[in-house]
mmCIF file of C-alpha atoms and ligand atoms in Angstrom:
data_model
loop_
_atom_site.group_PDB
_atom_site.id
_atom_site.type_symbol
_atom_site.label_atom_id
_atom_site.label_comp_id
_atom_site.label_asym_id
_atom_site.label_seq_id
_atom_site.Cartn_x
_atom_site.Cartn_y
_atom_site.Cartn_z
ATOM 1 C CA MET A 3 -0.024 0.043 0.005
ATOM 2 C CA THR A 4 1.404 3.439 -0.963
ATOM 3 C CA ASN A 5 1.832 6.024 1.828
ATOM 4 C CA ALA A 6 -0.302 9.077 0.910
ATOM 5 C CA TYR A 7 1.985 11.382 2.986
ATOM 6 C CA VAL A 8 5.002 10.603 0.867
ATOM 7 C CA PRO A 9 5.462 13.526 -1.613
ATOM 8 C CA PHE A 10 6.745 13.200 -5.178
ATOM 9 C CA LEU A 11 9.499 15.490 -6.654
ATOM 10 C CA SER A 12 8.269 17.812 -9.393
ATOM 11 C CA GLN A 13 10.549 19.929 -11.579
ATOM 12 C CA ILE A 14 9.870 23.714 -11.909
ATOM 13 C CA LYS A 15 9.333 24.205 -15.687
ATOM 14 C CA GLU A 16 8.979 27.973 -15.472
ATOM 15 C CA ILE A 17 8.631 30.808 -13.059
ATOM 16 C CA ILE A 18 6.201 33.653 -13.918
ATOM 17 C CA ARG A 19 6.835 36.743 -11.751
ATOM 18 C CA HIS A 20 3.631 38.821 -11.071
ATOM 19 C CA THR A 21 4.696 40.946 -8.126
ATOM 20 C CA GLU A 22 7.665 40.959 -5.801
ATOM 21 C CA ILE A 23 6.085 38.402 -3.603
ATOM 22 C CA GLU A 24 3.717 36.533 -5.854
ATOM 23 C CA TYR A 25 5.132 34.167 -8.474
ATOM 24 C CA THR A 26 3.516 31.327 -10.428
ATOM 25 C CA PHE A 27 5.599 28.148 -10.340
ATOM 26 C CA ARG A 28 4.806 25.962 -13.347
ATOM 27 C CA MET A 29 5.324 22.491 -11.955
ATOM 28 C CA HIS A 30 5.784 19.324 -14.024
ATOM 29 C CA TYR A 31 2.685 17.255 -13.422
ATOM 30 C CA GLU A 32 0.883 14.653 -15.509
ATOM 31 C CA GLY A 33 -2.383 13.525 -14.035
ATOM 32 C CA ALA A 34 -6.004 14.364 -13.432
ATOM 33 C CA VAL A 35 -6.562 17.652 -11.618
ATOM 34 C CA LYS A 36 -9.436 20.172 -11.381
ATOM 35 C CA PRO A 37 -9.449 23.937 -10.875
ATOM 36 C CA GLY A 38 -9.979 24.680 -7.178
ATOM 37 C CA GLN A 39 -7.995 21.594 -6.001
ATOM 38 C CA PHE A 40 -4.773 22.081 -4.157
ATOM 39 C CA PHE A 41 -1.409 20.435 -3.621
ATOM 40 C CA GLU A 42 0.631 20.264 -0.455
ATOM 41 C CA VAL A 43 4.025 21.824 -1.409
ATOM 42 C CA SER A 44 6.894 21.008 0.934
ATOM 43 C CA VAL A 45 10.385 21.945 1.620
ATOM 44 C CA PRO A 46 12.294 19.472 3.879
ATOM 45 C CA LYS A 47 13.082 20.881 7.341
ATOM 46 C CA PHE A 48 10.683 23.800 6.712
ATOM 47 C CA GLY A 49 7.235 22.058 6.319
ATOM 48 C CA GLU A 50 4.347 21.961 3.964
ATOM 49 C CA ALA A 51 1.856 24.546 2.658
ATOM 50 C CA PRO A 52 -1.401 23.911 0.752
ATOM 51 C CA ILE A 53 -1.352 25.792 -2.640
ATOM 52 C CA SER A 54 -4.310 25.934 -5.073
ATOM 53 C CA VAL A 55 -3.928 24.970 -8.704
ATOM 54 C CA SER A 56 -4.031 28.234 -10.817
ATOM 55 C CA GLY A 57 -3.477 26.699 -14.175
ATOM 56 C CA ILE A 58 -3.597 23.254 -15.820
ATOM 57 C CA GLY A 59 -1.735 21.998 -18.849
ATOM 58 C CA GLU A 60 -0.963 18.667 -20.434
ATOM 59 C CA ASP A 61 2.196 18.160 -18.474
ATOM 60 C CA TYR A 62 2.057 20.888 -15.821
ATOM 61 C CA VAL A 63 0.096 22.528 -13.079
ATOM 62 C CA ASP A 64 0.523 26.166 -12.132
ATOM 63 C CA LEU A 65 0.914 27.094 -8.455
ATOM 64 C CA THR A 66 0.709 30.876 -7.771
ATOM 65 C CA ILE A 67 2.376 31.444 -4.446
ATOM 66 C CA ARG A 68 2.573 34.440 -2.177
ATOM 67 C CA LYS A 69 5.793 34.510 -0.088
ATOM 68 C CA VAL A 70 4.446 34.966 3.472
ATOM 69 C CA GLY A 71 6.259 32.589 5.766
ATOM 70 C CA LYS A 72 8.646 29.780 6.347
ATOM 71 C CA VAL A 73 7.699 27.378 3.594
ATOM 72 C CA THR A 74 6.925 29.884 0.897
ATOM 73 C CA ASN A 75 10.135 31.844 1.573
ATOM 74 C CA GLU A 76 12.057 28.642 0.947
ATOM 75 C CA VAL A 77 10.058 27.860 -2.207
ATOM 76 C CA PHE A 78 11.082 31.293 -3.635
ATOM 77 C CA GLU A 79 14.713 30.300 -3.116
ATOM 78 C CA ASN A 80 14.314 27.969 -6.187
ATOM 79 C CA GLN A 81 14.823 28.602 -9.855
ATOM 80 C CA GLU A 82 13.604 26.995 -13.082
ATOM 81 C CA GLY A 83 14.975 23.513 -13.409
ATOM 82 C CA LYS A 84 15.034 22.878 -9.597
ATOM 83 C CA SER A 85 12.390 20.581 -8.068
ATOM 84 C CA LEU A 86 9.970 20.878 -5.253
ATOM 85 C CA PHE A 87 8.190 18.181 -3.231
ATOM 86 C CA MET A 88 4.445 18.043 -3.680
ATOM 87 C CA ARG A 89 1.597 15.662 -2.825
ATOM 88 C CA GLY A 90 -1.973 15.859 -4.089
ATOM 89 C CA PRO A 91 -4.143 16.984 -5.734
ATOM 90 C CA TYR A 92 -6.570 17.298 -2.809
ATOM 91 C CA GLY A 93 -10.000 18.706 -2.300
ATOM 92 C CA ASN A 94 -13.112 18.649 -4.400
ATOM 93 C CA GLY A 95 -12.393 21.567 -6.760
ATOM 94 C CA PHE A 96 -14.888 23.290 -9.049
ATOM 95 C CA GLN A 97 -17.214 21.017 -10.951
ATOM 96 C CA ILE A 98 -17.327 22.540 -14.454
ATOM 97 C CA SER A 99 -20.765 20.945 -15.165
ATOM 98 C CA ASP A 100 -22.249 23.028 -12.364
ATOM 99 C CA TYR A 101 -21.736 26.155 -14.500
ATOM 100 C CA GLU A 102 -22.448 24.995 -18.016
ATOM 101 C CA GLY A 103 -25.300 26.815 -19.755
ATOM 102 C CA LYS A 104 -25.413 29.389 -16.917
ATOM 103 C CA GLU A 105 -25.038 33.107 -16.782
ATOM 104 C CA LEU A 106 -21.744 32.733 -14.907
ATOM 105 C CA VAL A 107 -20.531 35.462 -12.567
ATOM 106 C CA ILE A 108 -17.042 35.176 -10.907
ATOM 107 C CA VAL A 109 -16.045 37.671 -8.195
ATOM 108 C CA ALA A 110 -12.483 37.145 -7.018
ATOM 109 C CA GLY A 111 -10.068 39.118 -4.908
ATOM 110 C CA GLY A 112 -6.239 39.024 -4.808
ATOM 111 C CA THR A 113 -4.865 35.494 -4.681
ATOM 112 C CA GLY A 114 -8.422 34.320 -4.650
ATOM 113 C CA VAL A 115 -8.222 34.555 -8.458
ATOM 114 C CA SER A 116 -5.784 31.609 -8.381
ATOM 115 C CA PRO A 117 -8.204 28.806 -7.437
ATOM 116 C CA VAL A 118 -10.873 30.001 -9.812
ATOM 117 C CA LYS A 119 -8.537 30.745 -12.750
ATOM 118 C CA GLY A 120 -8.940 27.412 -14.215
ATOM 119 C CA VAL A 121 -12.666 27.946 -14.406
ATOM 120 C CA ILE A 122 -12.137 31.365 -16.040
ATOM 121 C CA ASP A 123 -9.692 29.842 -18.510
ATOM 122 C CA TYR A 124 -11.937 26.912 -19.326
ATOM 123 C CA PHE A 125 -15.077 29.052 -20.176
ATOM 124 C CA GLY A 126 -12.929 31.629 -21.783
ATOM 125 C CA ASN A 127 -11.720 28.993 -24.244
ATOM 126 C CA HIS A 128 -15.204 27.414 -24.495
ATOM 127 C CA PRO A 129 -17.578 30.334 -24.554
ATOM 128 C CA GLU A 130 -20.311 28.228 -26.189
ATOM 129 C CA LYS A 131 -20.557 26.192 -22.874
ATOM 130 C CA VAL A 132 -21.907 29.128 -20.862
ATOM 131 C CA LYS A 133 -24.724 31.669 -21.656
ATOM 132 C CA SER A 134 -22.465 34.444 -20.542
ATOM 133 C CA MET A 135 -19.500 35.040 -18.270
ATOM 134 C CA LYS A 136 -18.797 38.145 -16.220
ATOM 135 C CA VAL A 137 -15.652 38.312 -14.111
ATOM 136 C CA ILE A 138 -14.932 41.001 -11.521
ATOM 137 C CA ALA A 139 -11.342 40.621 -10.222
ATOM 138 C CA GLY A 140 -10.088 42.924 -7.502
ATOM 139 C CA PHE A 141 -6.574 43.702 -6.313
ATOM 140 C CA LYS A 142 -5.236 46.118 -3.695
ATOM 141 C CA SER A 143 -3.288 48.435 -5.952
ATOM 142 C CA PRO A 144 -1.979 48.355 -9.531
ATOM 143 C CA LYS A 145 1.271 46.760 -8.507
ATOM 144 C CA ASP A 146 -0.668 43.898 -6.916
ATOM 145 C CA ILE A 147 -2.452 42.811 -10.080
ATOM 146 C CA LEU A 148 -1.788 39.185 -10.864
ATOM 147 C CA PHE A 149 -2.070 37.369 -14.126
ATOM 148 C CA LYS A 150 -1.617 40.466 -16.366
ATOM 149 C CA ASP A 151 -0.989 38.383 -19.500
ATOM 150 C CA ASP A 152 -4.062 36.329 -18.859
ATOM 151 C CA ILE A 153 -6.093 39.474 -18.171
ATOM 152 C CA LYS A 154 -5.197 40.782 -21.651
ATOM 153 C CA ARG A 155 -6.674 37.537 -23.119
ATOM 154 C CA TRP A 156 -9.673 37.507 -20.885
ATOM 155 C CA GLU A 157 -10.535 41.088 -21.903
ATOM 156 C CA LYS A 158 -11.200 39.695 -25.425
ATOM 157 C CA GLN A 159 -13.033 36.584 -24.220
ATOM 158 C CA MET A 160 -15.471 37.836 -21.585
ATOM 159 C CA ASP A 161 -17.014 40.746 -19.751
ATOM 160 C CA LEU A 162 -14.109 41.485 -17.412
ATOM 161 C CA THR A 163 -13.838 44.158 -14.720
ATOM 162 C CA VAL A 164 -10.488 44.544 -13.035
ATOM 163 C CA THR A 165 -10.561 46.869 -10.064
ATOM 164 C CA VAL A 166 -8.024 48.151 -7.604
ATOM 165 C CA ASP A 167 -8.830 49.401 -4.004
ATOM 166 C CA ALA A 168 -6.768 52.506 -4.672
ATOM 167 C CA ALA A 169 -4.479 53.890 -7.404
ATOM 168 C CA GLU A 170 -2.236 56.848 -7.487
ATOM 169 C CA GLU A 171 -1.988 56.782 -11.292
ATOM 170 C CA PRO A 172 -5.018 57.190 -13.583
ATOM 171 C CA GLY A 173 -6.399 54.448 -15.894
ATOM 172 C CA TYR A 174 -7.641 52.043 -13.253
ATOM 173 C CA ARG A 175 -11.183 51.251 -12.071
ATOM 174 C CA VAL A 176 -11.050 52.004 -8.338
ATOM 175 C CA GLY A 177 -13.240 50.488 -5.760
ATOM 176 C CA LEU A 178 -13.874 47.248 -3.986
ATOM 177 C CA VAL A 179 -15.256 44.363 -6.084
ATOM 178 C CA THR A 180 -18.630 44.683 -4.276
ATOM 179 C CA LYS A 181 -19.049 48.121 -5.899
ATOM 180 C CA TYR A 182 -19.466 46.578 -9.388
ATOM 181 C CA ILE A 183 -22.023 43.846 -8.396
ATOM 182 C CA PRO A 184 -25.012 46.157 -8.553
ATOM 183 C CA ASP A 185 -24.039 47.013 -12.250
ATOM 184 C CA LEU A 186 -24.228 43.406 -13.407
ATOM 185 C CA THR A 187 -27.051 42.641 -15.885
ATOM 186 C CA PHE A 188 -28.795 39.259 -16.129
ATOM 187 C CA GLU A 189 -31.227 37.887 -18.619
ATOM 188 C CA GLN A 190 -32.755 35.336 -16.209
ATOM 189 C CA LYS A 191 -31.800 35.572 -12.556
ATOM 190 C CA GLU A 192 -32.759 31.958 -11.947
ATOM 191 C CA ASN A 193 -30.084 30.888 -14.465
ATOM 192 C CA VAL A 194 -27.164 32.709 -12.789
ATOM 193 C CA ALA A 195 -24.375 30.739 -11.191
ATOM 194 C CA ALA A 196 -21.936 32.821 -9.047
ATOM 195 C CA ILE A 197 -18.465 31.943 -7.726
ATOM 196 C CA VAL A 198 -16.893 34.150 -5.008
ATOM 197 C CA VAL A 199 -13.361 33.557 -3.929
ATOM 198 C CA GLY A 200 -11.074 35.830 -1.803
ATOM 199 C CA PRO A 201 -10.358 37.004 1.706
ATOM 200 C CA PRO A 202 -13.250 36.059 4.062
ATOM 201 C CA ILE A 203 -14.386 39.695 4.512
ATOM 202 C CA MET A 204 -14.563 40.173 0.789
ATOM 203 C CA MET A 205 -16.601 36.899 0.310
ATOM 204 C CA LYS A 206 -18.951 38.002 3.019
ATOM 205 C CA PHE A 207 -19.832 41.326 1.437
ATOM 206 C CA ALA A 208 -19.729 39.986 -2.097
ATOM 207 C CA VAL A 209 -22.278 37.275 -1.274
ATOM 208 C CA GLU A 210 -24.426 39.958 0.474
ATOM 209 C CA GLU A 211 -24.416 42.051 -2.771
ATOM 210 C CA LEU A 212 -25.256 39.096 -4.898
ATOM 211 C CA LYS A 213 -28.184 38.305 -2.498
ATOM 212 C CA LYS A 214 -29.473 41.778 -2.967
ATOM 213 C CA ARG A 215 -29.596 41.035 -6.656
ATOM 214 C CA GLU A 216 -31.869 38.107 -5.808
ATOM 215 C CA ILE A 217 -29.157 35.433 -6.437
ATOM 216 C CA CYS A 218 -29.972 32.782 -3.881
ATOM 217 C CA ASP A 219 -27.638 30.571 -1.789
ATOM 218 C CA GLU A 220 -27.991 27.486 -4.048
ATOM 219 C CA GLN A 221 -26.659 29.561 -6.955
ATOM 220 C CA ILE A 222 -23.498 30.798 -5.187
ATOM 221 C CA TRP A 223 -20.178 28.804 -4.663
ATOM 222 C CA ILE A 224 -17.384 29.813 -2.439
ATOM 223 C CA SER A 225 -13.856 28.461 -1.799
ATOM 224 C CA GLN A 226 -12.821 28.362 1.763
ATOM 225 C CA GLU A 227 -9.164 28.548 3.010
ATOM 226 C CA ARG A 228 -8.200 27.061 6.270
ATOM 227 C CA LYS A 229 -5.103 26.027 8.214
ATOM 228 C CA MET A 230 -4.402 22.568 7.066
ATOM 229 C CA CYS A 231 -2.051 19.831 7.946
ATOM 230 C CA CYS A 232 -2.706 16.379 6.336
ATOM 231 C CA GLY A 233 -4.929 17.518 3.458
ATOM 232 C CA LEU A 234 -6.353 14.071 3.578
ATOM 233 C CA GLY A 235 -9.289 14.258 6.082
ATOM 234 C CA LYS A 236 -7.207 12.541 8.828
ATOM 235 C CA CYS A 237 -5.843 15.097 11.283
ATOM 236 C CA GLY A 238 -8.883 17.326 11.825
ATOM 237 C CA HIS A 239 -6.900 20.618 11.563
ATOM 238 C CA CYS A 240 -9.159 21.950 8.887
ATOM 239 C CA ARG A 241 -12.399 20.939 10.447
ATOM 240 C CA MET A 242 -15.287 23.486 10.583
ATOM 241 C CA GLY A 243 -18.578 22.140 12.004
ATOM 242 C CA ASP A 244 -19.092 18.793 10.478
ATOM 243 C CA ALA A 245 -16.936 19.510 7.377
ATOM 244 C CA TYR A 246 -13.336 18.807 6.635
ATOM 245 C CA ILE A 247 -12.296 21.669 4.373
ATOM 246 C CA CYS A 248 -9.536 19.546 2.771
ATOM 247 C CA LEU A 249 -11.924 16.736 1.913
ATOM 248 C CA ASP A 250 -15.408 18.207 1.586
ATOM 249 C CA GLY A 251 -14.142 21.517 0.282
ATOM 250 C CA PRO A 252 -12.402 23.768 -0.293
ATOM 251 C CA VAL A 253 -15.289 24.532 -2.768
ATOM 252 C CA PHE A 254 -18.720 24.688 -1.193
ATOM 253 C CA ARG A 255 -22.172 25.684 -2.481
ATOM 254 C CA TYR A 256 -23.063 28.627 -0.216
ATOM 255 C CA THR A 257 -26.124 26.642 1.167
ATOM 256 C CA ASP A 258 -23.418 24.489 2.843
ATOM 257 C CA GLY A 259 -20.601 27.056 3.000
ATOM 258 C CA LYS A 260 -22.590 29.441 5.258
ATOM 259 C CA LYS A 261 -23.004 26.756 7.841
ATOM 260 C CA LEU A 262 -19.220 26.412 8.325
ATOM 261 C CA VAL A 263 -18.418 27.793 11.724
ATOM 262 C CA ASP A 264 -15.534 27.178 14.086
HETATM 263 C C1 LIG B 319 -6.866 25.189 0.279
HETATM 264 C C2 LIG B 319 -5.829 26.212 0.422
HETATM 265 C C3 LIG B 319 -5.278 26.850 -0.782
HETATM 266 C C4 LIG B 319 -4.365 27.822 -0.663
HETATM 267 N N1 LIG B 319 -3.855 28.250 -1.841
HETATM 268 C C5 LIG B 319 -2.863 29.185 -1.873
HETATM 269 C C6 LIG B 319 -2.320 29.696 -3.027
HETATM 270 O O1 LIG B 319 -2.735 29.289 -4.139
HETATM 271 N N2 LIG B 319 -1.359 30.531 -2.985
HETATM 272 C C7 LIG B 319 -0.859 30.986 -1.787
HETATM 273 O O2 LIG B 319 0.136 31.781 -1.843
HETATM 274 N N3 LIG B 319 -1.355 30.595 -0.600
HETATM 275 C C8 LIG B 319 -2.351 29.724 -0.605
HETATM 276 N N4 LIG B 319 -2.865 29.209 0.608
HETATM 277 C C9 LIG B 319 -2.340 29.739 1.777
HETATM 278 C C10 LIG B 319 -1.065 29.131 2.206
HETATM 279 O O3 LIG B 319 -1.173 27.739 2.317
HETATM 280 C C11 LIG B 319 -0.522 29.747 3.532
HETATM 281 O O4 LIG B 319 -0.158 31.094 3.265
HETATM 282 C C12 LIG B 319 0.644 29.013 4.116
HETATM 283 O O5 LIG B 319 0.553 29.120 5.544
HETATM 284 C C13 LIG B 319 1.949 29.517 3.703
HETATM 285 O O6 LIG B 319 2.969 28.770 4.463
HETATM 286 P P1 LIG B 319 4.295 29.391 5.009
HETATM 287 O O7 LIG B 319 4.927 28.307 5.832
HETATM 288 O O8 LIG B 319 5.077 30.070 3.949
HETATM 289 O O9 LIG B 319 3.718 30.577 5.915
HETATM 290 P P2 LIG B 319 3.625 30.523 7.511
HETATM 291 O O10 LIG B 319 5.022 30.615 8.095
HETATM 292 O O11 LIG B 319 2.810 29.355 7.910
HETATM 293 O O12 LIG B 319 2.922 31.865 7.739
HETATM 294 C C14 LIG B 319 1.492 32.001 7.408
HETATM 295 C C15 LIG B 319 1.044 33.370 7.800
HETATM 296 O O13 LIG B 319 1.295 33.517 9.204
HETATM 297 C C16 LIG B 319 2.059 34.709 9.439
HETATM 298 N N5 LIG B 319 3.036 34.470 10.469
HETATM 299 C C17 LIG B 319 4.139 33.574 10.252
HETATM 300 N N6 LIG B 319 4.811 33.494 11.453
HETATM 301 C C18 LIG B 319 4.174 34.443 12.331
HETATM 302 C C19 LIG B 319 4.452 34.850 13.605
HETATM 303 N N7 LIG B 319 5.557 34.417 14.280
HETATM 304 N N8 LIG B 319 3.647 35.746 14.145
HETATM 305 C C20 LIG B 319 2.550 36.216 13.486
HETATM 306 N N9 LIG B 319 2.310 35.819 12.245
HETATM 307 C C21 LIG B 319 2.999 34.926 11.651
HETATM 308 C C22 LIG B 319 2.637 34.969 8.121
HETATM 309 O O14 LIG B 319 2.865 36.462 8.029
HETATM 310 C C23 LIG B 319 1.670 34.568 7.157
HETATM 311 O O15 LIG B 319 0.632 35.556 6.968
HETATM 312 C C24 LIG B 319 -3.909 28.221 0.549
HETATM 313 C C25 LIG B 319 -4.353 27.746 1.711
HETATM 314 C C26 LIG B 319 -5.398 26.729 1.644
HETATM 315 C C27 LIG B 319 -5.912 26.142 2.953
HETATM 316 S S1 LIG B 320 -6.002 19.032 6.857
HETATM 317 FE FE1 LIG B 320 -6.137 17.278 8.078
HETATM 318 S S2 LIG B 320 -8.174 16.785 8.080
HETATM 319 FE FE2 LIG B 320 -8.087 18.419 6.745
#
């Protein structure tokens, strides 16, 4: 029997630098994986960190990592051609079929764009599979904007609003993502599916705004971040109420997601 805790080595094929502290590590990986799933990335002697899949290719997965602590600091010491330890993918991820044929709305903030990026890419490349797609992506300031090359492509593929909380220079839409939810137009409210991913406070207010637009809990999905350890539903670190975020999530329909309390 294989030990699920034993990681595999994966080579860094490419590093895409977005900001000083946020890079995408394109890791060699061949296997089934869904947007919204995550890998445990580890550096011996430093530990493990759960990181969402931000892009999926035939022989790679993208991991967009913010350098914030002991593991991620060490990951940033690596260059292309070096290898990192990984195990996974874990979690349920986004189920593409939940959104097919819908008027899809995606509201994402900061690194929250990472887990949902695979969904944006998928429907951007297959526009015939959704009725429409509107994406609101918010960042703190212009220098914090992630995925600039992808954004250029998305602008042509969908109704995209990129916002920043504040900007000293002109040319940016300023305001929190929630400011742009009242402007969304829908043909049939019952056919809307909304995904909200970002910091907890942003998700709370974005969901409230969507509900003001008469989008009900069943039509909203969130992705929940949580301190994790095993990633396998064994240690209980990620438990909220009856749910293990690593196993039952991190993606939840809001009908279930709103019940998650410590
Ligand atoms: C499902 C899931 C998906 C995720 N996806 C991503 C992703 O795609 N990209 C990403 O970048 N992150 C992601 N995260 C978050 C990431 O796992 C955490 O940021 C992780 O803790 C980083 O590990 P670390 O060892 O580098 O940081 P840690 O050392 O664990 O530090 C984490 C945080 O604690 C703070 N901290 C550390 N030490 C102290 C201290 N002594 N006192 C006070 N504060 C301290 C740090 O400033 C930092 O904010 C995800 C988390 C989950 C649960
Ligand atoms: S991280 Fe161990 S049970 Fe979820």
